[in-house]
GROMACS .gro file of C-alpha atoms in nm:
model
  457
    1MET     CA    1  19.634 -18.372  -6.448
    2GLU     CA    2  19.713 -18.006  -6.451
    3ALA     CA    3  19.377 -17.939  -6.604
    4MET     CA    4  19.222 -18.123  -6.337
    5ALA     CA    5  19.405 -17.929  -6.073
    6ILE     CA    6  19.299 -17.609  -6.240
    7MET     CA    7  18.938 -17.719  -6.249
    8ALA     CA    8  18.953 -17.809  -5.881
    9MET     CA    9  19.103 -17.472  -5.801
   10ALA     CA   10  18.822 -17.303  -5.978
   11MET     CA   11  18.573 -17.510  -5.799
   12ALA     CA   12  18.718 -17.400  -5.459
   13VAL     CA   13  18.700 -17.035  -5.557
   14ALA     CA   14  18.333 -17.088  -5.644
   15GLY     CA   15  18.280 -17.266  -5.313
   16ILE     CA   16  18.422 -16.981  -5.123
   17ALA     CA   17  18.196 -16.740  -5.319
   18LEU     CA   18  17.898 -16.968  -5.242
   19ASN     CA   19  17.981 -16.975  -4.872
   20THR     CA   20  18.023 -16.593  -4.862
   21ASN     CA   21  17.702 -16.533  -5.045
   22LEU     CA   22  17.514 -16.776  -4.824
   23LEU     CA   23  17.645 -16.601  -4.518
   24ARG     CA   24  17.540 -16.266  -4.669
   25PHE     CA   25  17.198 -16.401  -4.746
   26SER     CA   26  17.156 -16.540  -4.404
   27SER     CA   27  17.238 -16.204  -4.248
   28THR     CA   28  17.017 -16.016  -4.493
   29THR     CA   29  16.723 -16.258  -4.422
   30LYS     CA   30  16.774 -16.219  -4.051
   31SER     CA   31  16.788 -15.834  -4.083
   32CYS     CA   32  16.470 -15.831  -4.285
   33VAL     CA   33  16.294 -16.060  -4.034
   34LEU     CA   34  16.378 -15.836  -3.745
   35LYS     CA   35  16.272 -15.530  -3.934
   36PHE     CA   36  15.940 -15.696  -4.028
   37ASN     CA   37  15.869 -15.813  -3.680
   38LYS     CA   38  15.948 -15.470  -3.546
   39SER     CA   39  15.707 -15.300  -3.782
   40THR     CA   40  15.438 -15.565  -3.733
   41THR     CA   41  15.453 -15.524  -3.349
   42THR     CA   42  15.422 -15.140  -3.388
   43ALA     CA   43  15.121 -15.170  -3.626
   44ALA     CA   44  14.971 -15.429  -3.396
   45LEU     CA   45  14.982 -15.181  -3.118
   46LEU     CA   46  14.828 -14.886  -3.312
   47PHE     CA   47  14.597 -15.059  -3.555
   48LYS     CA   48  14.370 -15.349  -3.573
   49SER     CA   49  14.119 -15.468  -3.837
   50GLN     CA   50  13.765 -15.420  -3.753
   51SER     CA   51  13.462 -15.574  -3.930
   52LYS     CA   52  13.483 -15.485  -4.303
   53GLY     CA   53  13.856 -15.431  -4.279
   54ARG     CA   54  13.853 -15.070  -4.138
   55LEU     CA   55  14.179 -14.943  -4.015
   56THR     CA   56  14.136 -14.843  -3.640
   57LEU     CA   57  14.364 -14.655  -3.411
   58ILE     CA   58  14.390 -14.809  -3.058
   59SER     CA   59  14.498 -14.624  -2.753
   60SER     CA   60  14.411 -14.629  -2.374
   61SER     CA   61  14.138 -14.370  -2.437
   62SER     CA   62  13.946 -14.591  -2.688
   63SER     CA   63  13.704 -14.713  -2.425
   64SER     CA   64  13.571 -14.355  -2.409
   65GLN     CA   65  13.486 -14.314  -2.781
   66SER     CA   66  13.123 -14.347  -2.707
   67SER     CA   67  13.117 -14.066  -2.468
   68GLU     CA   68  13.339 -13.861  -2.714
   69ALA     CA   69  13.075 -13.900  -2.980
   70SER     CA   70  12.833 -13.712  -2.756
   71ASN     CA   71  13.073 -13.469  -2.609
   72ASN     CA   72  13.309 -13.400  -2.893
   73ASN     CA   73  13.264 -13.025  -2.835
   74THR     CA   74  13.429 -13.046  -2.493
   75VAL     CA   75  13.707 -13.271  -2.566
   76GLN     CA   76  14.016 -13.154  -2.765
   77ASN     CA   77  14.019 -13.322  -3.108
   78THR     CA   78  14.331 -13.518  -3.214
   79ALA     CA   79  14.389 -13.707  -3.533
   80GLU     CA   80  14.350 -14.038  -3.344
   81SER     CA   81  14.033 -13.948  -3.181
   82CYS     CA   82  13.881 -13.803  -3.510
   83VAL     CA   83  13.976 -14.139  -3.695
   84ASN     CA   84  13.801 -14.352  -3.425
   85LEU     CA   85  13.499 -14.125  -3.416
   86GLY     CA   86  13.472 -14.150  -3.789
   87LEU     CA   87  13.488 -14.523  -3.777
   88SER     CA   88  13.204 -14.531  -3.515
   89LEU     CA   89  12.988 -14.299  -3.724
   90PHE     CA   90  13.061 -14.499  -4.050
   91SER     CA   91  12.956 -14.818  -3.873
   92LYS     CA   92  12.619 -14.652  -3.796
   93GLY     CA   93  12.557 -14.546  -4.149
   94ARG     CA   94  12.646 -14.182  -4.088
   95VAL     CA   95  12.881 -14.152  -4.393
   96LYS     CA   96  12.868 -13.779  -4.427
   97ASP     CA   97  12.971 -13.727  -4.065
   98ALA     CA   98  13.239 -13.992  -4.068
   99LEU     CA   99  13.379 -13.830  -4.390
  100ILE     CA  100  13.416 -13.502  -4.214
  101GLN     CA  101  13.599 -13.659  -3.915
  102PHE     CA  102  13.843 -13.831  -4.157
  103GLU     CA  103  13.907 -13.495  -4.324
  104THR     CA  104  13.954 -13.324  -3.995
  105ALA     CA  105  14.216 -13.588  -3.897
  106LEU     CA  106  14.419 -13.500  -4.184
  107THR     CA  107  14.437 -13.143  -4.074
  108LEU     CA  108  14.551 -13.213  -3.715
  109ASP     CA  109  14.912 -13.287  -3.795
  110PRO     CA  110  14.867 -13.671  -3.801
  111ASN     CA  111  15.154 -13.916  -3.779
  112SER     CA  112  15.223 -14.149  -4.051
  113LEU     CA  113  14.992 -14.434  -3.925
  114GLU     CA  114  14.709 -14.190  -3.829
  115ALA     CA  115  14.730 -14.030  -4.179
  116GLN     CA  116  14.724 -14.369  -4.351
  117ALA     CA  117  14.418 -14.472  -4.149
  118ALA     CA  118  14.235 -14.143  -4.221
  119LEU     CA  119  14.305 -14.160  -4.590
  120TYR     CA  120  14.215 -14.526  -4.633
  121ASN     CA  121  13.887 -14.484  -4.446
  122LYS     CA  122  13.819 -14.167  -4.632
  123ALA     CA  123  13.847 -14.364  -4.954
  124CYS     CA  124  13.605 -14.628  -4.820
  125CYS     CA  125  13.357 -14.351  -4.759
  126HIS     CA  126  13.405 -14.234  -5.124
  127ALA     CA  127  13.368 -14.593  -5.245
  128TYR     CA  128  13.045 -14.625  -5.056
  129ARG     CA  129  12.913 -14.323  -5.228
  130GLY     CA  130  13.030 -14.442  -5.582
  131GLU     CA  131  13.288 -14.166  -5.606
  132GLY     CA  132  13.565 -14.377  -5.762
  133LYS     CA  133  13.805 -14.091  -5.864
  134LYS     CA  134  13.816 -13.938  -5.504
  135ALA     CA  135  13.854 -14.283  -5.349
  136ALA     CA  136  14.142 -14.366  -5.597
  137ASP     CA  137  14.319 -14.035  -5.506
  138CYS     CA  138  14.307 -14.109  -5.129
  139LEU     CA  139  14.423 -14.460  -5.185
  140ARG     CA  140  14.709 -14.340  -5.413
  141SER     CA  141  14.828 -14.081  -5.155
  142ALA     CA  142  14.810 -14.357  -4.874
  143LEU     CA  143  15.016 -14.595  -5.101
  144ARG     CA  144  15.272 -14.344  -5.211
  145ASP     CA  145  15.327 -14.140  -4.895
  146TYR     CA  146  15.222 -14.347  -4.598
  147GLY     CA  147  15.315 -14.708  -4.688
  148LEU     CA  148  14.982 -14.863  -4.739
  149LYS     CA  149  14.996 -15.224  -4.868
  150PHE     CA  150  14.831 -15.272  -5.201
  151GLY     CA  151  14.703 -15.610  -5.064
  152THR     CA  152  14.483 -15.427  -4.817
  153ILE     CA  153  14.288 -15.264  -5.108
  154LEU     CA  154  14.262 -15.610  -5.272
  155ASN     CA  155  14.129 -15.785  -4.971
  156ASP     CA  156  13.885 -15.529  -4.821
  157PRO     CA  157  13.522 -15.643  -4.918
  158ASP     CA  158  13.405 -15.287  -4.863
  159LEU     CA  159  13.605 -15.179  -5.170
  160ALA     CA  160  13.442 -15.450  -5.379
  161SER     CA  161  13.240 -15.185  -5.571
  162PHE     CA  162  13.531 -14.978  -5.615
  163ARG     CA  163  13.743 -15.258  -5.757
  164ALA     CA  164  13.482 -15.282  -6.040
  165LEU     CA  165  13.531 -14.932  -6.144
  166PRO     CA  166  13.778 -14.801  -6.407
  167GLU     CA  167  13.962 -14.589  -6.140
  168PHE     CA  168  14.073 -14.912  -5.969
  169LYS     CA  169  14.196 -15.073  -6.291
  170GLU     CA  170  14.429 -14.760  -6.344
  171LEU     CA  171  14.553 -14.796  -5.983
  172GLN     CA  172  14.611 -15.165  -6.024
  173GLU     CA  173  14.792 -15.108  -6.345
  174GLU     CA  174  15.032 -14.861  -6.173
  175ALA     CA  175  15.082 -15.131  -5.908
  176ARG     CA  176  15.146 -15.394  -6.171
  177LEU     CA  177  15.412 -15.186  -6.350
  178GLY     CA  178  15.567 -15.104  -6.017
  179GLY     CA  179  15.589 -14.738  -6.103
  180GLU     CA  180  15.693 -14.458  -5.869
  181ASP     CA  181  15.343 -14.344  -5.807
  182ILE     CA  182  15.269 -14.621  -5.563
  183GLY     CA  183  15.587 -14.823  -5.519
  184TYR     CA  184  15.680 -15.185  -5.585
  185GLY     CA  185  15.457 -15.369  -5.336
  186PHE     CA  186  15.247 -15.534  -5.604
  187ARG     CA  187  15.541 -15.689  -5.795
  188ARG     CA  188  15.719 -15.773  -5.461
  189ASP     CA  189  15.404 -15.963  -5.342
  190LEU     CA  190  15.407 -16.164  -5.675
  191LYS     CA  191  15.775 -16.243  -5.613
  192LEU     CA  192  15.698 -16.385  -5.271
  193ILE     CA  193  15.400 -16.589  -5.396
  194SER     CA  194  15.640 -16.722  -5.666
  195GLU     CA  195  15.919 -16.816  -5.414
  196VAL     CA  196  15.661 -17.000  -5.206
  197GLN     CA  197  15.551 -17.199  -5.507
  198ALA     CA  198  15.911 -17.266  -5.622
  199PRO     CA  199  16.119 -17.242  -5.305
  200PHE     CA  200  16.447 -17.373  -5.458
  201ARG     CA  201  16.460 -17.166  -5.767
  202GLY     CA  202  16.690 -16.905  -5.621
  203VAL     CA  203  16.929 -17.179  -5.499
  204ARG     CA  204  16.941 -17.340  -5.838
  205LYS     CA  205  17.000 -17.006  -6.011
  206PHE     CA  206  17.283 -16.944  -5.774
  207PHE     CA  207  17.456 -17.279  -5.834
  208TYR     CA  208  17.415 -17.214  -6.217
  209VAL     CA  209  17.601 -16.884  -6.184
  210ALA     CA  210  17.862 -17.044  -5.960
  211PHE     CA  211  17.921 -17.343  -6.190
  212THR     CA  212  17.936 -17.118  -6.502
  213ALA     CA  213  18.193 -16.900  -6.323
  214ALA     CA  214  18.397 -17.225  -6.238
  215ALA     CA  215  18.380 -17.346  -6.596
  216GLY     CA  216  18.462 -17.005  -6.726
  217ILE     CA  217  18.781 -16.976  -6.507
  218SER     CA  218  18.894 -17.319  -6.598
  219THR     CA  219  18.840 -17.234  -6.973
  220PHE     CA  220  19.049 -16.926  -6.922
  221PHE     CA  221  19.342 -17.122  -6.781
  222THR     CA  222  19.307 -17.404  -7.019
  223THR     CA  223  19.298 -17.199  -7.348
  224PRO     CA  224  19.660 -17.114  -7.342
  225ARG     CA  225  19.752 -17.485  -7.284
  226LEU     CA  226  19.544 -17.565  -7.600
  227PHE     CA  227  19.750 -17.327  -7.813
  228ARG     CA  228  20.072 -17.472  -7.675
  229ALA     CA  229  19.946 -17.822  -7.763
  230ILE     CA  230  19.860 -17.712  -8.119
  231SER     CA  231  20.203 -17.537  -8.152
  232GLY     CA  232  20.369 -17.857  -8.049
  233GLY     CA  233  20.733 -17.892  -7.933
  234ASP     CA  234  20.908 -18.013  -7.630
  235GLY     CA  235  20.689 -18.022  -7.309
  236ALA     CA  236  20.378 -17.938  -7.501
  237PRO     CA  237  20.064 -18.103  -7.332
  238ASP     CA  238  19.861 -18.366  -7.510
  239LEU     CA  239  19.658 -18.205  -7.781
  240PHE     CA  240  19.355 -18.435  -7.754
  241GLU     CA  241  19.342 -18.429  -7.374
  242THR     CA  242  19.363 -18.056  -7.366
  243ALA     CA  243  19.108 -18.009  -7.632
  244GLY     CA  244  18.864 -18.236  -7.456
  245ASN     CA  245  18.907 -18.027  -7.143
  246VAL     CA  246  18.851 -17.700  -7.315
  247ALA     CA  247  18.542 -17.858  -7.481
  248ILE     CA  248  18.409 -17.979  -7.150
  249ASN     CA  249  18.448 -17.631  -6.999
  250ILE     CA  250  18.286 -17.452  -7.283
  251GLY     CA  251  18.005 -17.697  -7.292
  252GLY     CA  252  17.957 -17.648  -6.909
  253VAL     CA  253  17.931 -17.269  -6.960
  254ILE     CA  254  17.675 -17.308  -7.237
  255VAL     CA  255  17.463 -17.564  -7.043
  256PHE     CA  256  17.460 -17.362  -6.708
  257VAL     CA  257  17.388 -17.038  -6.896
  258ALA     CA  258  17.094 -17.208  -7.079
  259LEU     CA  259  16.953 -17.346  -6.738
  260PHE     CA  260  16.985 -17.003  -6.591
  261LEU     CA  261  16.793 -16.848  -6.886
  262TRP     CA  262  16.545 -17.118  -6.867
  263GLU     CA  263  16.484 -17.068  -6.496
  264ASN     CA  264  16.430 -16.693  -6.564
  265LYS     CA  265  16.176 -16.773  -6.843
  266LYS     CA  266  15.988 -17.020  -6.600
  267GLU     CA  267  15.983 -16.752  -6.330
  268GLU     CA  268  15.837 -16.488  -6.563
  269GLU     CA  269  15.582 -16.742  -6.684
  270GLN     CA  270  15.480 -16.822  -6.318
  271LEU     CA  271  15.453 -16.450  -6.224
  272ALA     CA  272  15.223 -16.410  -6.539
  273GLN     CA  273  15.001 -16.698  -6.422
  274ILE     CA  274  14.987 -16.568  -6.067
  275THR     CA  275  14.892 -16.225  -6.187
  276ARG     CA  276  14.611 -16.388  -6.403
  277ASP     CA  277  14.485 -16.591  -6.102
  278GLU     CA  278  14.489 -16.278  -5.879
  279THR     CA  279  14.304 -16.086  -6.142
  280LEU     CA  280  14.053 -16.357  -6.188
  281SER     CA  281  13.984 -16.370  -5.813
  282ARG     CA  282  13.898 -16.000  -5.814
  283LEU     CA  283  13.657 -15.993  -6.103
  284PRO     CA  284  13.319 -15.889  -5.997
  285LEU     CA  285  12.987 -16.080  -6.027
  286ARG     CA  286  12.628 -15.979  -5.966
  287LEU     CA  287  12.406 -16.260  -5.821
  288SER     CA  288  12.042 -16.298  -5.898
  289THR     CA  289  11.977 -16.114  -5.565
  290ASN     CA  290  12.151 -15.814  -5.714
  291ARG     CA  291  12.438 -15.849  -5.467
  292VAL     CA  292  12.778 -15.781  -5.612
  293VAL     CA  293  13.053 -16.001  -5.509
  294GLU     CA  294  13.414 -16.089  -5.626
  295LEU     CA  295  13.502 -16.430  -5.734
  296VAL     CA  296  13.728 -16.481  -5.442
  297GLN     CA  297  13.427 -16.449  -5.195
  298LEU     CA  298  13.278 -16.755  -5.366
  299ARG     CA  299  13.579 -16.981  -5.312
  300ASP     CA  300  13.502 -17.317  -5.150
  301THR     CA  301  13.139 -17.274  -5.218
  302VAL     CA  302  13.101 -17.293  -5.590
  303ARG     CA  303  13.261 -17.417  -5.910
  304PRO     CA  304  13.219 -17.129  -6.157
  305VAL     CA  305  13.191 -17.224  -6.519
  306ILE     CA  306  13.286 -16.932  -6.742
  307LEU     CA  307  13.107 -16.947  -7.085
  308ALA     CA  308  13.250 -16.689  -7.329
  309GLY     CA  309  13.122 -16.650  -7.684
  310THR     CA  310  12.858 -16.490  -7.888
  311LYS     CA  311  12.527 -16.418  -7.744
  312GLU     CA  312  12.351 -16.693  -7.946
  313THR     CA  313  12.621 -16.967  -7.851
  314VAL     CA  314  12.619 -16.886  -7.492
  315SER     CA  315  12.231 -16.864  -7.473
  316LYS     CA  316  12.209 -17.217  -7.629
  317ALA     CA  317  12.462 -17.346  -7.370
  318MET     CA  318  12.268 -17.198  -7.082
  319GLN     CA  319  11.950 -17.361  -7.207
  320ARG     CA  320  12.125 -17.694  -7.240
  321ALA     CA  321  12.256 -17.677  -6.887
  322GLU     CA  322  11.899 -17.646  -6.761
  323ARG     CA  323  11.849 -18.009  -6.850
  324PHE     CA  324  12.118 -18.101  -6.599
  325ARG     CA  325  12.042 -17.841  -6.354
  326THR     CA  326  11.994 -18.072  -6.050
  327ASP     CA  327  12.313 -18.258  -6.119
  328LEU     CA  328  12.518 -17.948  -6.166
  329LEU     CA  329  12.383 -17.779  -5.856
  330LYS     CA  330  12.484 -18.092  -5.656
  331ARG     CA  331  12.844 -18.026  -5.789
  332GLY     CA  332  12.823 -17.655  -5.691
  333VAL     CA  333  12.839 -17.539  -6.059
  334LEU     CA  334  12.784 -17.156  -6.110
  335LEU     CA  335  12.731 -17.042  -6.459
  336VAL     CA  336  12.897 -16.726  -6.568
  337PRO     CA  337  12.820 -16.620  -6.914
  338VAL     CA  338  13.045 -16.367  -7.086
  339ILE     CA  339  12.912 -16.224  -7.423
  340TRP     CA  340  13.187 -16.100  -7.663
  341GLY     CA  341  13.163 -15.734  -7.714
  342GLU     CA  342  12.918 -15.664  -7.447
  343ARG     CA  343  12.960 -15.340  -7.252
  344ARG     CA  344  12.788 -15.295  -6.938
  345GLU     CA  345  12.867 -15.035  -6.661
  346LEU     CA  346  12.836 -15.113  -6.295
  347LYS     CA  347  12.526 -14.947  -6.160
  348MET     CA  348  12.624 -14.768  -5.842
  349GLU     CA  349  12.346 -14.696  -5.600
  350LYS     CA  350  12.370 -14.336  -5.473
  351LYS     CA  351  12.288 -14.352  -5.114
  352GLY     CA  352  12.230 -14.030  -4.913
  353PHE     CA  353  12.426 -13.912  -4.626
  354GLY     CA  354  12.314 -14.026  -4.281
  355LYS     CA  355  12.117 -14.304  -4.426
  356ALA     CA  356  12.192 -14.646  -4.263
  357PRO     CA  357  12.322 -14.925  -4.495
  358LYS     CA  358  12.037 -15.106  -4.656
  359ALA     CA  359  12.145 -15.434  -4.519
  360ALA     CA  360  12.325 -15.531  -4.214
  361ALA     CA  361  12.675 -15.669  -4.238
  362ASP     CA  362  12.563 -16.024  -4.159
  363LEU     CA  363  12.302 -16.040  -4.422
  364PRO     CA  364  12.322 -16.043  -4.801
  365SER     CA  365  12.182 -15.759  -5.013
  366ILE     CA  366  11.867 -15.893  -5.166
  367GLY     CA  367  11.757 -15.623  -5.408
  368GLU     CA  368  11.454 -15.386  -5.408
  369ASP     CA  369  11.237 -15.629  -5.607
  370PHE     CA  370  11.271 -15.913  -5.346
  371GLU     CA  371  10.935 -15.897  -5.208
  372SER     CA  372  10.751 -15.942  -5.541
  373ARG     CA  373  10.983 -16.235  -5.620
  374ALA     CA  374  10.944 -16.418  -5.289
  375GLN     CA  375  10.558 -16.443  -5.262
  376SER     CA  376  10.566 -16.813  -5.208
  377ILE     CA  377  10.793 -17.083  -5.065
  378VAL     CA  378  10.850 -17.220  -5.424
  379ALA     CA  379  10.967 -16.878  -5.556
  380GLN     CA  380  11.197 -16.838  -5.262
  381SER     CA  381  11.358 -17.169  -5.306
  382LYS     CA  382  11.400 -17.105  -5.678
  383LEU     CA  383  11.573 -16.764  -5.597
  384LYS     CA  384  11.826 -16.941  -5.365
  385ALA     CA  385  11.890 -17.196  -5.629
  386GLU     CA  386  11.960 -16.910  -5.889
  387ILE     CA  387  12.218 -16.767  -5.646
  388ARG     CA  388  12.418 -17.077  -5.683
  389PHE     CA  389  12.348 -17.163  -6.052
  390LYS     CA  390  12.366 -16.838  -6.263
  391ALA     CA  391  12.551 -16.513  -6.211
  392GLU     CA  392  12.596 -16.190  -6.420
  393VAL     CA  393  12.936 -16.038  -6.486
  394VAL     CA  394  13.009 -15.692  -6.388
  395SER     CA  395  13.261 -15.489  -6.585
  396PRO     CA  396  13.241 -15.737  -6.895
  397GLN     CA  397  13.536 -15.574  -7.050
  398GLU     CA  398  13.771 -15.682  -6.764
  399TRP     CA  399  13.638 -16.036  -6.790
  400GLU     CA  400  13.694 -16.031  -7.164
  401ARG     CA  401  14.067 -15.894  -7.110
  402TRP     CA  402  14.123 -16.178  -6.868
  403ILE     CA  403  13.965 -16.457  -7.087
  404ARG     CA  404  14.173 -16.325  -7.389
  405ASP     CA  405  14.503 -16.325  -7.179
  406GLN     CA  406  14.419 -16.685  -7.072
  407GLN     CA  407  14.345 -16.792  -7.443
  408LYS     CA  408  14.697 -16.643  -7.546
  409SER     CA  409  14.870 -16.836  -7.257
  410GLU     CA  410  14.708 -17.166  -7.377
  411GLY     CA  411  14.770 -17.101  -7.743
  412VAL     CA  412  14.401 -17.045  -7.840
  413THR     CA  413  14.317 -16.766  -8.069
  414PRO     CA  414  14.164 -16.480  -7.875
  415GLY     CA  415  13.798 -16.424  -7.929
  416GLU     CA  416  13.714 -16.794  -7.999
  417ASP     CA  417  13.419 -16.946  -7.806
  418VAL     CA  418  13.551 -17.110  -7.502
  419TYR     CA  419  13.460 -17.258  -7.163
  420ILE     CA  420  13.664 -17.244  -6.842
  421ILE     CA  421  13.582 -17.457  -6.547
  422LEU     CA  422  13.735 -17.353  -6.211
  423ARG     CA  423  13.813 -17.550  -5.902
  424LEU     CA  424  13.656 -17.471  -5.562
  425ASP     CA  425  13.976 -17.302  -5.467
  426GLY     CA  426  13.951 -17.056  -5.758
  427ARG     CA  427  14.221 -17.186  -5.989
  428VAL     CA  428  14.158 -17.313  -6.338
  429ARG     CA  429  14.053 -17.679  -6.355
  430ARG     CA  430  14.039 -17.707  -6.729
  431SER     CA  431  13.918 -17.530  -7.038
  432GLY     CA  432  13.821 -17.605  -7.402
  433ARG     CA  433  13.704 -17.458  -7.722
  434GLY     CA  434  13.333 -17.410  -7.798
  435MET     CA  435  13.072 -17.490  -7.532
  436PRO     CA  436  13.089 -17.766  -7.265
  437ASP     CA  437  12.923 -18.102  -7.276
  438TRP     CA  438  12.711 -18.074  -6.955
  439GLU     CA  439  12.658 -18.449  -6.919
  440GLU     CA  440  13.026 -18.512  -6.923
  441ILE     CA  441  13.096 -18.234  -6.675
  442ALA     CA  442  12.822 -18.376  -6.437
  443LYS     CA  443  13.012 -18.696  -6.440
  444GLU     CA  444  13.361 -18.554  -6.413
  445LEU     CA  445  13.287 -18.311  -6.104
  446PRO     CA  446  13.247 -18.487  -5.778
  447PRO     CA  447  12.940 -18.378  -5.554
  448MET     CA  448  13.009 -18.104  -5.295
  449GLU     CA  449  12.997 -18.333  -5.006
  450ALA     CA  450  13.232 -18.594  -5.152
  451LEU     CA  451  13.589 -18.629  -5.024
  452LEU     CA  452  13.745 -18.510  -5.349
  453SER     CA  453  13.552 -18.195  -5.323
  454LYS     CA  454  13.686 -18.146  -4.966
  455LEU     CA  455  14.043 -18.203  -5.095
  456GLU     CA  456  13.986 -17.944  -5.375
  457ARG     CA  457  13.908 -17.673  -5.121
   0.00000   0.00000   0.00000
């Protein structure tokens, strides 16, 4: 009975600790929400996202930007006006003039938000010109000194070509490690995604700690009673009952500690999977029209099938797929061949200053040889089919790295010939050794217009 009373006392102490921590957690959450809402409101007043993800400064004088472009010699320059004028020039294809405006803005004593916008858009100009190192330097400064979110870099389609360069990989690695160079935003974002996918993990871990503490306190008070029971004598507690209580408490400590460690392991595995999924979504592809896109831009439209292996093996698999081309196209299959050991660098097109972009924002880039390939309706139809059926990887070494990491996570020897089928939402559907059975895949995957495909999006 005394042991039960001690255990009840220990549980009461743990309950008080739980209530205190819940109150503390509640107040902390409230504080964070208020702080976030305040910063979001401020950002909403000063910035908005234009087409292609530009960071734009908004003020009451923004309506006169068109007149400022023609009368910039008579109006006093400010960091804000230079940023907005630079964005206007960039949208017209005058990249050199836009770059000058962003550089000027940084010399006019800008505030934090103005400096962030100037650096970010300056980086976009450098990325447009294929100057990866200069773009990375600007982004690193914006991340480190002015609070730019790494997710902005990941989600801006204008930086797709930059994300295919080695300089971006270095920047991403700094973010993944959470180093002092650019802060801890990337790791924090992964934590938030993990918490959304497993919302009660933190609560479970807290209870494991609380119950471990309760069992430990009970063991602390019960152990002396066990010694008295072993010694015997008048008034000594029952040996078997006391020993049983001690065993229960020690067993509880072991079980709850094991559960806590298991939760930590699962969390790390989940973070690793989220990191792989995020990395996969940012891998670049070149369509048959010569347009470079990231895998995330193809979500909800195709089911990529990654074929990784030797050149001979992958070529044979591609040839066999041609027999089922029609059925696979109806199911949105996009073939993505990855040849082991292949190294191709992204070919950046050097565009002159003041030259308008080759294609409007609403139109895809179709490549310089399009005219010769579209001489007939049949050829044009075949071209559209190729866009959806085959794609060429950009930065093959990055694709190899991701595939090898995926093989390790699934217990497959890195470097084996494998295929990986993705869902419409970009996640891995299934994978296997060797090359796929196309007839089986055609039966397994539902057509794009089917209800199951809509649910998969």
